[in-house]
């Protein structure tokens, strides 16, 4: 059972590192208005500029939220694997 415990601990470590990377990526999502993404000139109309920034904020929150969701799933997997490693080590 010691081999199983070591393997599970290594898998838990890998899952934890993957979760940490995804948390990091979630914190580094940049806000880019559509004019910066598409490469066209910033609109002259201030309402259009504000609308593009609002859309950019919503898209950024969605992208960051996706990274957070995946990171939470990897964190849960790391917890389950580390618990299994501890239980396997007891046997």
JSON list of C-alpha atoms in Angstrom, two decimals:
[
{"chain": "A", "resi": 1, "resn": "UNK", "atom": "CA", "xyz": [0.00, 0.00, 0.00]},
{"chain": "A", "resi": 2, "resn": "UNK", "atom": "CA", "xyz": [2.97, 2.34, 0.37]},
{"chain": "A", "resi": 3, "resn": "UNK", "atom": "CA", "xyz": [3.41, 2.42, -3.42]},
{"chain": "A", "resi": 4, "resn": "UNK", "atom": "CA", "xyz": [-0.27, 3.34, -3.86]},
{"chain": "A", "resi": 5, "resn": "UNK", "atom": "CA", "xyz": [0.10, 6.06, -1.23]},
{"chain": "A", "resi": 6, "resn": "UNK", "atom": "CA", "xyz": [3.13, 7.53, -3.02]},
{"chain": "A", "resi": 7, "resn": "UNK", "atom": "CA", "xyz": [1.42, 7.42, -6.41]},
{"chain": "A", "resi": 8, "resn": "UNK", "atom": "CA", "xyz": [-1.70, 9.09, -5.03]},
{"chain": "A", "resi": 9, "resn": "UNK", "atom": "CA", "xyz": [0.42, 11.75, -3.32]},
{"chain": "A", "resi": 10, "resn": "UNK", "atom": "CA", "xyz": [2.24, 12.49, -6.59]},
{"chain": "A", "resi": 11, "resn": "UNK", "atom": "CA", "xyz": [-1.09, 12.76, -8.42]},
{"chain": "A", "resi": 12, "resn": "UNK", "atom": "CA", "xyz": [-2.40, 15.08, -5.69]},
{"chain": "A", "resi": 13, "resn": "UNK", "atom": "CA", "xyz": [0.69, 17.25, -6.07]},
{"chain": "A", "resi": 14, "resn": "UNK", "atom": "CA", "xyz": [0.22, 17.45, -9.85]},
{"chain": "A", "resi": 15, "resn": "UNK", "atom": "CA", "xyz": [-3.46, 18.34, -9.43]},
{"chain": "A", "resi": 16, "resn": "UNK", "atom": "CA", "xyz": [-2.56, 21.01, -6.87]},
{"chain": "A", "resi": 17, "resn": "UNK", "atom": "CA", "xyz": [0.05, 22.55, -9.17]},
{"chain": "A", "resi": 18, "resn": "UNK", "atom": "CA", "xyz": [-2.46, 22.58, -12.04]},
{"chain": "A", "resi": 19, "resn": "UNK", "atom": "CA", "xyz": [-5.03, 24.28, -9.80]},
{"chain": "A", "resi": 20, "resn": "UNK", "atom": "CA", "xyz": [-2.49, 26.89, -8.70]},
{"chain": "A", "resi": 21, "resn": "UNK", "atom": "CA", "xyz": [-1.61, 27.59, -12.34]},
{"chain": "A", "resi": 22, "resn": "UNK", "atom": "CA", "xyz": [-5.28, 28.07, -13.21]},
{"chain": "A", "resi": 23, "resn": "UNK", "atom": "CA", "xyz": [-5.81, 30.39, -10.21]},
{"chain": "A", "resi": 24, "resn": "UNK", "atom": "CA", "xyz": [-2.81, 32.39, -11.46]},
{"chain": "A", "resi": 25, "resn": "UNK", "atom": "CA", "xyz": [-4.23, 32.55, -15.00]},
{"chain": "A", "resi": 26, "resn": "UNK", "atom": "CA", "xyz": [-7.60, 33.69, -13.61]},
{"chain": "A", "resi": 27, "resn": "UNK", "atom": "CA", "xyz": [-5.90, 36.61, -11.90]},
{"chain": "A", "resi": 28, "resn": "UNK", "atom": "CA", "xyz": [-4.03, 37.63, -15.05]},
{"chain": "A", "resi": 29, "resn": "UNK", "atom": "CA", "xyz": [-6.91, 37.98, -17.53]},
{"chain": "A", "resi": 30, "resn": "UNK", "atom": "CA", "xyz": [-6.58, 41.37, -19.24]},
{"chain": "A", "resi": 31, "resn": "UNK", "atom": "CA", "xyz": [-9.45, 43.72, -20.05]},
{"chain": "A", "resi": 32, "resn": "UNK", "atom": "CA", "xyz": [-9.42, 44.45, -23.76]},
{"chain": "A", "resi": 33, "resn": "UNK", "atom": "CA", "xyz": [-12.12, 46.60, -25.38]},
{"chain": "A", "resi": 34, "resn": "UNK", "atom": "CA", "xyz": [-13.30, 45.50, -28.80]},
{"chain": "A", "resi": 35, "resn": "UNK", "atom": "CA", "xyz": [-11.39, 48.28, -30.55]},
{"chain": "A", "resi": 36, "resn": "UNK", "atom": "CA", "xyz": [-8.13, 46.88, -29.12]},
{"chain": "A", "resi": 37, "resn": "UNK", "atom": "CA", "xyz": [-9.07, 43.30, -30.04]},
{"chain": "A", "resi": 38, "resn": "UNK", "atom": "CA", "xyz": [-10.22, 44.05, -33.58]},
{"chain": "A", "resi": 39, "resn": "UNK", "atom": "CA", "xyz": [-7.58, 46.64, -34.29]},
{"chain": "A", "resi": 40, "resn": "UNK", "atom": "CA", "xyz": [-9.99, 49.35, -35.42]},
{"chain": "A", "resi": 41, "resn": "UNK", "atom": "CA", "xyz": [-9.97, 52.97, -34.31]},
{"chain": "A", "resi": 42, "resn": "UNK", "atom": "CA", "xyz": [-11.55, 53.84, -30.97]},
{"chain": "A", "resi": 43, "resn": "UNK", "atom": "CA", "xyz": [-15.11, 55.08, -31.58]},
{"chain": "A", "resi": 44, "resn": "UNK", "atom": "CA", "xyz": [-15.74, 58.82, -31.43]},
{"chain": "A", "resi": 45, "resn": "UNK", "atom": "CA", "xyz": [-19.11, 58.39, -29.75]},
{"chain": "A", "resi": 46, "resn": "UNK", "atom": "CA", "xyz": [-18.52, 58.24, -25.97]},
{"chain": "A", "resi": 47, "resn": "UNK", "atom": "CA", "xyz": [-21.55, 55.98, -25.49]},
{"chain": "A", "resi": 48, "resn": "UNK", "atom": "CA", "xyz": [-20.12, 53.47, -27.95]},
{"chain": "A", "resi": 49, "resn": "UNK", "atom": "CA", "xyz": [-16.76, 53.60, -26.14]},
{"chain": "A", "resi": 50, "resn": "UNK", "atom": "CA", "xyz": [-18.47, 52.95, -22.80]},
{"chain": "A", "resi": 51, "resn": "UNK", "atom": "CA", "xyz": [-20.46, 50.09, -24.32]},
{"chain": "A", "resi": 52, "resn": "UNK", "atom": "CA", "xyz": [-17.27, 48.49, -25.65]},
{"chain": "A", "resi": 53, "resn": "UNK", "atom": "CA", "xyz": [-15.63, 48.75, -22.22]},
{"chain": "A", "resi": 54, "resn": "UNK", "atom": "CA", "xyz": [-18.69, 47.20, -20.56]},
{"chain": "A", "resi": 55, "resn": "UNK", "atom": "CA", "xyz": [-18.63, 44.32, -23.04]},
{"chain": "A", "resi": 56, "resn": "UNK", "atom": "CA", "xyz": [-14.90, 43.91, -22.40]},
{"chain": "A", "resi": 57, "resn": "UNK", "atom": "CA", "xyz": [-15.48, 43.78, -18.64]},
{"chain": "A", "resi": 58, "resn": "UNK", "atom": "CA", "xyz": [-18.19, 41.15, -19.04]},
{"chain": "A", "resi": 59, "resn": "UNK", "atom": "CA", "xyz": [-16.00, 39.03, -21.33]},
{"chain": "A", "resi": 60, "resn": "UNK", "atom": "CA", "xyz": [-13.06, 39.35, -18.92]},
{"chain": "A", "resi": 61, "resn": "UNK", "atom": "CA", "xyz": [-15.20, 38.30, -15.96]},
{"chain": "A", "resi": 62, "resn": "UNK", "atom": "CA", "xyz": [-16.49, 35.30, -17.93]},
{"chain": "A", "resi": 63, "resn": "UNK", "atom": "CA", "xyz": [-12.99, 34.21, -18.93]},
{"chain": "A", "resi": 64, "resn": "UNK", "atom": "CA", "xyz": [-11.65, 34.65, -15.40]},
{"chain": "A", "resi": 65, "resn": "UNK", "atom": "CA", "xyz": [-14.67, 32.80, -14.04]},
{"chain": "A", "resi": 66, "resn": "UNK", "atom": "CA", "xyz": [-13.96, 29.89, -16.37]},
{"chain": "A", "resi": 67, "resn": "UNK", "atom": "CA", "xyz": [-10.38, 29.68, -15.09]},
{"chain": "A", "resi": 68, "resn": "UNK", "atom": "CA", "xyz": [-11.67, 29.87, -11.49]},
{"chain": "A", "resi": 69, "resn": "UNK", "atom": "CA", "xyz": [-14.19, 27.09, -12.11]},
{"chain": "A", "resi": 70, "resn": "UNK", "atom": "CA", "xyz": [-11.55, 24.80, -13.59]},
{"chain": "A", "resi": 71, "resn": "UNK", "atom": "CA", "xyz": [-9.13, 25.65, -10.77]},
{"chain": "A", "resi": 72, "resn": "UNK", "atom": "CA", "xyz": [-11.76, 24.78, -8.18]},
{"chain": "A", "resi": 73, "resn": "UNK", "atom": "CA", "xyz": [-12.32, 21.42, -9.86]},
{"chain": "A", "resi": 74, "resn": "UNK", "atom": "CA", "xyz": [-8.57, 20.69, -9.85]},
{"chain": "A", "resi": 75, "resn": "UNK", "atom": "CA", "xyz": [-8.38, 21.75, -6.20]},
{"chain": "A", "resi": 76, "resn": "UNK", "atom": "CA", "xyz": [-11.18, 19.34, -5.33]},
{"chain": "A", "resi": 77, "resn": "UNK", "atom": "CA", "xyz": [-9.35, 16.57, -7.19]},
{"chain": "A", "resi": 78, "resn": "UNK", "atom": "CA", "xyz": [-6.15, 17.38, -5.26]},
{"chain": "A", "resi": 79, "resn": "UNK", "atom": "CA", "xyz": [-8.02, 17.18, -1.96]},
{"chain": "A", "resi": 80, "resn": "UNK", "atom": "CA", "xyz": [-9.60, 13.84, -2.85]},
{"chain": "A", "resi": 81, "resn": "UNK", "atom": "CA", "xyz": [-6.27, 12.41, -4.05]},
{"chain": "A", "resi": 82, "resn": "UNK", "atom": "CA", "xyz": [-4.37, 13.60, -1.00]},
{"chain": "A", "resi": 83, "resn": "UNK", "atom": "CA", "xyz": [-7.05, 12.15, 1.29]},
{"chain": "A", "resi": 84, "resn": "UNK", "atom": "CA", "xyz": [-6.82, 8.84, -0.58]},
{"chain": "A", "resi": 85, "resn": "UNK", "atom": "CA", "xyz": [-3.03, 8.95, -0.27]},
{"chain": "A", "resi": 86, "resn": "UNK", "atom": "CA", "xyz": [-3.29, 9.45, 3.48]},
{"chain": "A", "resi": 87, "resn": "UNK", "atom": "CA", "xyz": [-5.81, 6.63, 3.85]},
{"chain": "A", "resi": 88, "resn": "UNK", "atom": "CA", "xyz": [-3.69, 4.31, 1.71]},
{"chain": "A", "resi": 89, "resn": "UNK", "atom": "CA", "xyz": [-0.69, 5.17, 3.88]},
{"chain": "A", "resi": 90, "resn": "UNK", "atom": "CA", "xyz": [-2.58, 4.12, 7.00]},
{"chain": "A", "resi": 91, "resn": "UNK", "atom": "CA", "xyz": [-3.28, 0.63, 5.64]}
]
